[in-house]
Every structure is written in structure tokens, then in C-alpha cells.
Short mmCIF file of C-alpha atoms in Angstrom, two decimals:
data_model
loop_
_atom_site.label_atom_id
_atom_site.label_comp_id
_atom_site.label_asym_id
_atom_site.label_seq_id
_atom_site.Cartn_x
_atom_site.Cartn_y
_atom_site.Cartn_z
CA UNK A 11 -26.81 -27.41 10.20
CA UNK A 12 -24.49 -29.24 11.65
CA UNK A 13 -21.65 -27.21 13.70
CA UNK A 14 -18.84 -28.90 12.25
CA UNK A 15 -20.70 -28.49 8.04
CA UNK A 16 -20.96 -24.20 10.19
CA UNK A 17 -16.87 -24.61 11.03
CA UNK A 18 -16.08 -25.72 7.37
CA UNK A 19 -18.18 -22.85 5.79
CA UNK A 20 -17.23 -19.85 7.91
CA UNK A 21 -13.32 -20.93 7.90
CA UNK A 22 -13.84 -21.62 3.22
CA UNK A 23 -15.26 -17.49 3.48
CA UNK A 24 -12.13 -16.91 5.91
CA UNK A 25 -9.55 -18.36 4.08
CA UNK A 26 -10.77 -16.74 0.54
CA UNK A 27 -10.84 -13.45 2.51
CA UNK A 28 -7.40 -14.01 3.44
CA UNK A 29 -5.98 -13.78 -0.12
CA UNK A 30 -8.44 -11.03 -0.60
CA UNK A 31 -6.97 -8.49 2.45
CA UNK A 32 -3.35 -9.61 1.16
CA UNK A 33 -3.98 -8.02 -2.76
CA UNK A 34 -6.67 -5.25 -1.43
CA UNK A 35 -3.40 -4.07 1.11
CA UNK A 36 -1.31 -4.30 -1.75
CA UNK A 37 -3.45 -1.69 -4.03
CA UNK A 38 -4.48 -0.17 -0.91
CA UNK A 39 -1.16 1.66 -0.44
CA UNK A 40 -0.43 2.72 -3.77
CA UNK A 41 -4.56 4.21 -3.84
CA UNK A 42 -4.14 5.16 -0.87
CA UNK A 43 -0.55 7.05 -0.76
CA UNK A 44 0.55 7.57 -4.39
CA UNK A 45 -3.56 8.17 -5.79
CA UNK A 46 -2.57 5.34 -8.13
CA UNK A 47 -6.05 3.37 -8.64
CA UNK A 48 -3.97 0.53 -10.43
CA UNK A 49 -6.93 -1.27 -12.60
CA UNK A 50 -3.98 -3.33 -14.00
CA UNK A 51 -3.32 -4.92 -9.91
CA UNK A 52 -5.20 -7.73 -10.80
CA UNK A 53 -2.71 -9.02 -13.77
CA UNK A 54 0.48 -8.67 -11.77
CA UNK A 55 -1.21 -10.93 -9.38
CA UNK A 56 -1.23 -13.76 -12.05
CA UNK A 57 2.43 -12.82 -13.40
CA UNK A 58 3.55 -14.11 -9.44
CA UNK A 59 0.77 -17.08 -9.85
CA UNK A 60 2.61 -18.05 -13.18
CA UNK A 61 5.96 -18.18 -13.00
CA UNK A 62 5.48 -20.51 -9.31
CA UNK A 63 3.36 -22.92 -11.44
CA UNK A 64 6.45 -22.89 -14.13
CA UNK A 65 8.75 -23.19 -12.21
CA UNK A 66 6.89 -25.29 -9.43
CA UNK A 67 6.24 -28.16 -12.84
CA UNK A 68 9.74 -27.39 -14.57
CA UNK A 69 12.09 -27.32 -11.77
CA UNK A 70 10.05 -29.42 -9.64
CA UNK A 71 10.79 -26.60 -6.61
CA UNK A 72 8.31 -25.88 -3.11
CA UNK A 73 6.26 -22.99 -4.47
CA UNK A 74 6.44 -21.98 -1.09
CA UNK A 75 10.32 -21.47 -2.05
CA UNK A 76 9.05 -18.84 -4.92
CA UNK A 77 7.24 -16.30 -1.93
CA UNK A 78 10.17 -14.24 -1.43
CA UNK A 79 11.29 -14.85 -5.32
CA UNK A 80 7.50 -13.48 -6.54
CA UNK A 81 7.53 -11.43 -3.75
CA UNK A 82 10.89 -9.10 -5.83
CA UNK A 83 10.45 -9.58 -9.17
CA UNK A 84 6.80 -7.99 -9.04
CA UNK A 85 8.58 -5.12 -6.53
CA UNK A 86 11.29 -4.62 -9.29
CA UNK A 87 8.97 -4.69 -11.70
CA UNK A 88 6.69 -1.91 -9.72
CA UNK A 89 10.03 0.25 -9.48
CA UNK A 90 10.17 -0.03 -13.01
CA UNK A 91 6.21 0.25 -13.87
CA UNK A 92 6.41 3.33 -11.14
CA UNK A 93 9.33 4.96 -13.43
CA UNK A 94 8.58 4.36 -16.55
CA UNK A 95 5.06 5.57 -16.44
CA UNK A 96 3.56 6.79 -13.34
CA UNK A 97 6.75 8.92 -12.19
CA UNK A 98 6.61 10.94 -15.19
CA UNK A 99 2.92 11.26 -14.78
CA UNK A 100 3.30 12.84 -11.30
CA UNK A 101 5.32 15.34 -13.15
CA UNK A 102 3.51 16.55 -15.73
CA UNK A 103 0.19 16.32 -14.87
CA UNK A 104 -1.39 20.04 -13.25
CA UNK A 105 -3.53 18.33 -10.81
CA UNK A 106 -4.42 15.59 -8.30
CA UNK A 107 -7.19 14.96 -10.23
CA UNK A 108 -5.69 15.12 -13.50
CA UNK A 109 -3.21 12.66 -12.50
CA UNK A 110 -6.04 10.48 -11.35
CA UNK A 111 -7.78 10.02 -14.32
CA UNK A 112 -4.47 10.42 -16.57
CA UNK A 113 -3.16 7.29 -13.93
CA UNK A 114 -6.08 4.72 -14.56
CA UNK A 115 -6.22 4.77 -18.26
CA UNK A 116 -2.54 3.72 -18.31
CA UNK A 117 -3.41 1.18 -15.54
CA UNK A 118 -5.71 -0.55 -18.24
CA UNK A 119 -3.02 -0.03 -20.62
CA UNK A 120 -1.04 -2.65 -18.56
CA UNK A 121 -4.00 -4.54 -17.40
CA UNK A 122 -4.53 -5.25 -21.54
CA UNK A 123 -0.68 -5.78 -22.37
CA UNK A 124 0.00 -8.25 -19.00
CA UNK A 125 -2.39 -10.62 -20.15
CA UNK A 126 -2.13 -10.68 -23.90
CA UNK A 127 1.37 -11.23 -22.79
CA UNK A 128 1.01 -14.43 -20.57
CA UNK A 129 -1.71 -15.56 -22.86
CA UNK A 130 1.33 -15.25 -26.01
CA UNK A 131 3.73 -17.14 -23.79
CA UNK A 132 2.18 -19.51 -22.15
CA UNK A 133 -1.33 -19.90 -23.56
CA UNK A 134 -4.87 -19.26 -22.11
CA UNK A 135 -5.65 -22.66 -21.17
CA UNK A 136 -6.53 -23.38 -17.18
CA UNK A 137 -3.27 -24.60 -15.64
CA UNK A 138 -2.70 -26.13 -11.90
CA UNK A 139 -0.97 -28.34 -9.80
CA UNK A 140 -1.15 -30.89 -7.03
CA UNK A 141 0.86 -28.77 -4.00
CA UNK A 142 -0.38 -30.27 0.39
CA UNK A 143 -3.75 -31.07 -1.23
CA UNK A 144 -4.08 -34.37 1.78
CA UNK A 145 -6.97 -33.29 4.93
CA UNK A 146 -6.56 -32.16 7.83
CA UNK A 147 -8.65 -32.93 10.77
CA UNK A 148 -9.96 -29.47 12.80
CA UNK A 149 -12.34 -29.53 15.29
CA UNK A 150 -14.42 -32.77 13.76
CA UNK A 151 -14.15 -30.83 10.46
CA UNK A 152 -12.28 -31.05 7.23
CA UNK A 153 -9.91 -28.94 4.95
CA UNK A 154 -7.38 -28.72 2.18
CA UNK A 155 -3.82 -28.85 3.72
CA UNK A 156 -3.17 -26.17 0.68
CA UNK A 157 -6.04 -24.01 1.74
CA UNK A 158 -5.04 -23.88 5.42
CA UNK A 159 -1.76 -23.15 4.69
CA UNK A 160 -2.75 -20.16 2.07
CA UNK A 161 -4.80 -18.83 4.09
CA UNK A 162 -2.73 -18.74 7.98
CA UNK A 163 0.50 -17.33 5.34
CA UNK A 164 -2.05 -14.60 3.63
CA UNK A 165 -2.17 -13.53 7.54
CA UNK A 166 1.07 -13.73 8.40
CA UNK A 167 1.97 -10.96 5.12
CA UNK A 168 -0.99 -8.85 5.57
CA UNK A 169 0.23 -8.76 9.60
CA UNK A 170 3.80 -7.78 9.56
CA UNK A 171 2.75 -5.07 7.17
CA UNK A 172 0.66 -3.80 8.91
CA UNK A 173 3.28 -3.51 12.25
CA UNK A 174 6.17 -2.84 8.98
CA UNK A 175 3.53 0.82 9.19
CA UNK A 176 2.39 1.43 12.49
CA UNK A 177 5.66 0.41 14.41
CA UNK A 178 8.80 1.81 12.14
CA UNK A 179 10.50 4.78 10.53
CA UNK A 180 9.40 3.88 6.96
CA UNK A 181 5.53 2.93 8.00
CA UNK A 182 4.73 6.49 9.86
CA UNK A 183 6.36 8.08 7.10
CA UNK A 184 3.54 5.89 4.29
CA UNK A 185 1.30 6.77 7.49
CA UNK A 186 2.57 10.64 7.25
CA UNK A 187 2.33 11.22 3.36
CA UNK A 188 -1.58 9.32 3.32
CA UNK A 189 -2.88 12.01 5.56
CA UNK A 190 -0.86 15.42 3.68
CA UNK A 191 1.52 14.94 1.35
CA UNK A 192 2.25 18.78 1.68
CA UNK A 193 2.61 17.84 5.60
CA UNK A 194 4.90 15.36 5.38
CA UNK A 195 7.48 16.84 2.84
CA UNK A 196 7.03 19.90 4.63
CA UNK A 197 9.10 18.18 7.79
CA UNK A 198 11.15 16.24 5.11
CA UNK A 199 9.31 12.80 4.25
CA UNK A 200 11.06 12.19 0.66
CA UNK A 201 8.08 11.20 -1.97
CA UNK A 202 10.61 11.10 -4.64
CA UNK A 203 11.95 8.00 -2.76
CA UNK A 204 8.43 6.05 -0.52
CA UNK A 205 5.57 6.57 -3.70
CA UNK A 206 8.22 4.59 -6.45
CA UNK A 207 9.98 1.95 -3.38
CA UNK A 208 5.54 1.33 -2.51
CA UNK A 209 4.84 1.43 -5.30
CA UNK A 210 7.13 -1.68 -5.42
CA UNK A 211 5.96 -3.17 -1.80
CA UNK A 212 1.73 -2.68 -3.02
CA UNK A 213 3.01 -5.07 -6.34
CA UNK A 214 5.37 -7.42 -4.17
CA UNK A 215 2.13 -7.69 -1.92
CA UNK A 216 0.03 -9.20 -5.19
CA UNK A 217 3.32 -11.15 -6.45
CA UNK A 218 2.79 -12.70 -3.34
CA UNK A 219 -0.94 -13.52 -3.35
CA UNK A 220 -0.79 -14.79 -6.59
CA UNK A 221 1.69 -17.71 -5.48
CA UNK A 222 -0.22 -18.71 -3.31
CA UNK A 223 -3.31 -18.82 -4.93
CA UNK A 224 -1.23 -20.87 -7.61
CA UNK A 225 -0.86 -23.49 -4.50
CA UNK A 226 -4.77 -23.93 -4.30
CA UNK A 227 -6.13 -22.65 -7.36
CA UNK A 228 -6.40 -23.24 -10.45
CA UNK A 229 -4.89 -20.19 -12.89
CA UNK A 230 -5.21 -18.35 -16.45
CA UNK A 231 -4.81 -14.51 -17.58
CA UNK A 232 -7.86 -13.43 -17.26
CA UNK A 233 -7.34 -14.38 -13.39
CA UNK A 234 -6.38 -11.00 -12.52
CA UNK A 235 -9.07 -8.38 -13.02
CA UNK A 236 -11.61 -10.31 -10.69
CA UNK A 237 -9.69 -9.95 -7.99
CA UNK A 238 -9.08 -6.34 -9.06
CA UNK A 239 -12.38 -5.54 -9.21
CA UNK A 240 -12.79 -7.40 -5.53
CA UNK A 241 -10.40 -5.75 -4.18
CA UNK A 242 -12.16 -2.33 -4.51
CA UNK A 243 -15.03 -3.95 -2.87
CA UNK A 244 -12.43 -4.53 0.19
CA UNK A 245 -10.83 -1.04 -0.05
CA UNK A 246 -14.67 0.60 -0.17
CA UNK A 247 -16.13 -0.89 3.01
CA UNK A 248 -12.09 -0.82 4.98
CA UNK A 249 -12.30 3.27 4.15
CA UNK A 250 -9.20 4.14 1.40
CA UNK A 251 -6.49 3.88 3.21
CA UNK A 252 -6.77 2.06 6.96
CA UNK A 253 -4.89 -1.40 6.53
CA UNK A 254 -6.55 -2.95 9.49
CA UNK A 255 -9.92 -2.16 7.36
CA UNK A 256 -9.22 -3.49 4.20
CA UNK A 257 -7.93 -7.45 6.25
CA UNK A 258 -11.05 -7.04 8.44
CA UNK A 259 -12.92 -6.40 5.61
CA UNK A 260 -10.83 -9.08 3.40
CA UNK A 261 -12.16 -11.37 6.13
CA UNK A 262 -15.45 -10.17 5.85
CA UNK A 263 -16.46 -10.46 2.69
CA UNK A 264 -15.17 -14.06 2.12
CA UNK A 265 -16.87 -14.68 4.61
CA UNK A 266 -20.67 -12.73 3.25
CA UNK A 267 -19.38 -15.00 -0.08
CA UNK A 268 -18.99 -17.93 1.95
CA UNK A 269 -21.99 -18.23 3.61
CA UNK A 270 -24.94 -16.55 0.15
CA UNK A 271 -22.99 -19.32 -2.00
CA UNK A 272 -24.11 -21.88 0.53
CA UNK A 273 -27.81 -20.58 1.10
CA UNK A 274 -28.88 -18.74 -2.26
CA UNK A 275 -26.51 -20.29 -5.50
CA UNK A 276 -22.65 -20.15 -5.82
CA UNK A 277 -23.50 -18.28 -9.10
CA UNK A 278 -24.19 -15.10 -7.18
CA UNK A 279 -21.08 -15.03 -5.74
CA UNK A 280 -20.55 -11.71 -7.82
CA UNK A 281 -24.22 -10.47 -7.04
CA UNK A 282 -23.66 -11.48 -2.85
CA UNK A 283 -19.91 -8.29 -3.36
CA UNK A 284 -21.81 -5.65 -5.35
CA UNK A 285 -24.66 -5.22 -3.55
CA UNK A 286 -22.76 -5.39 0.14
CA UNK A 287 -19.89 -2.80 -1.93
CA UNK A 288 -23.40 -0.64 -3.16
CA UNK A 289 -24.86 -0.50 0.27
CA UNK A 290 -21.53 0.31 1.57
CA UNK A 291 -20.81 3.25 -0.78
CA UNK A 292 -24.58 4.79 0.15
CA UNK A 293 -24.85 4.05 3.78
CA UNK A 294 -21.07 4.37 4.70
CA UNK A 295 -19.24 6.02 2.12
CA UNK A 296 -16.64 6.35 4.27
CA UNK A 297 -15.72 2.62 5.21
CA UNK A 298 -16.98 0.33 7.43
CA UNK A 299 -13.62 0.81 9.75
CA UNK A 300 -12.56 4.84 8.97
CA UNK A 301 -12.21 6.19 11.89
#
């Protein structure tokens, strides 16, 4: 293979990995902070993608304008979902283990509910639109402009979240809750406010990811579930609760998939991901980047 071909292959993996990282960061925020394993996370991503597609095709607005809208709408939905479902579960569950099990069942219900609602509203056909599809030459290689934009925006939002968690008082409160719920409450951190806010931000990130995905790929009501599974694999790679690990794990998984599909068979993409997933669980269960 030529150097140009290697560049295109690795860049393709990084572009996909950027989306993986953004989706995984939202899910990691929810599980690391509240122990909510939101299996429906990918379905909210799909809602963000459909909202962007609908606005672009019906009103002709740039999907870039939908980035803050998708984030805001999905964040608001997250606040409502937390208030209606997980707040009560948290109050009525005698132990954390029971809360996790009940939350998982509720998330499964949300997954099927959202899938069927989207199918009923927009149908089950593949949807898409053209946006920045002209190729861009970089170092002798060519890349679709929309995919380069998707990667850049996913990286900006991921790094932005990490800066907020590292440098702000809100971020310190979140990291304290991830380390010890009881200890954080003893120093005055208000979990009744922080939990729904972070759950909403997690879903807002899924809305951003869905908006970005719609710019470069076709969308369907069944698109969410594979991204949820991939996000779980990325979190396992990076370590539960580690935001930097989620970013590194997402980029790594994207490159591994791209290389594996090139040298084996594209149909083995899922198999490659699961082999990596099982290998990390067996030999590095705390994650590759966990401290």
C-alpha cells in the first residue's frame, strides 16, 4: 500500500472513531455519575439525526444550525426522562445494585418505545441529504468534506466537555460524584440538581452526534442500537468513568475497525469490535487507559 492509501485508511478510522467517542462520552457521563446504563442512548442519537434531516429537507436550513438545537432539544428531553423515570427509581430502590437493574429495564423500554415512535412518524425507509460532499485534497489524499467536518466537530465537542470537567467548578463536582457519591454529598454537592443536569447533557451529546451523523451517512430507525453497543465497547476500552479514556478508546476502535475491514472483510466489522471488547475484559478489565 502507498502512503496515501495508508493516510486515507487511518483517516477514515479516525473519522468514525470521533463519532464513537462523542457517543461514548455521553453514555459514560450517565453511567459513571449515576450508574444508569442507558441502553436507549443510541435511540436518542437517532432522534437528533431525524430532527436534523427533517429541518434540512423541509426548510432548507444548514444542518450546522441544528447543532445547538439538537443539543438543546435532547438535553431538555433528558431532563424530562430523568424526572419521570430515573428520579423515582433512585428514590425507591433500596440498593445501588437494584437501582442499576431497574434502570436497565427502563432503558430497554425506552429503546423500543423511541424506535417505534420514530418509525410511526417518519417511516422505516433510509433517509439522507447531500451536504458538503465535494472531495477535499489533503497531503495527496482525498476525503469527503462532510466527513472531515464531522470528525473536526466531534473532536471539538469531546475536548470541550473534557475541559469543562477538568477546569470548572461544575466539572469538579461531577468528578467528585464519580469517585464517591457519599463523600461528594458530605462536602455539600447537590446530587438532586447535578444528576438530572448531567443526564440531560449526556443526551444532548447524543443529539449532537446524531446531527453530525446525518451530514455524512444515511439514517434509519434502527441506527441507534449499534451505536449504543459500540459506545459500551469504547467505554470498556477507555475505562468506566474516564472521559479521556473514552475519547482515546473511540479513536482507537475506529482505526482498528478500518484496518481490520481493509485487510479482512467489511462484513467482519462487528466481529472485530467484539474480539477487542472480550480481549480487554479478559486481560485489562479496568480499561486500557484507567488509572
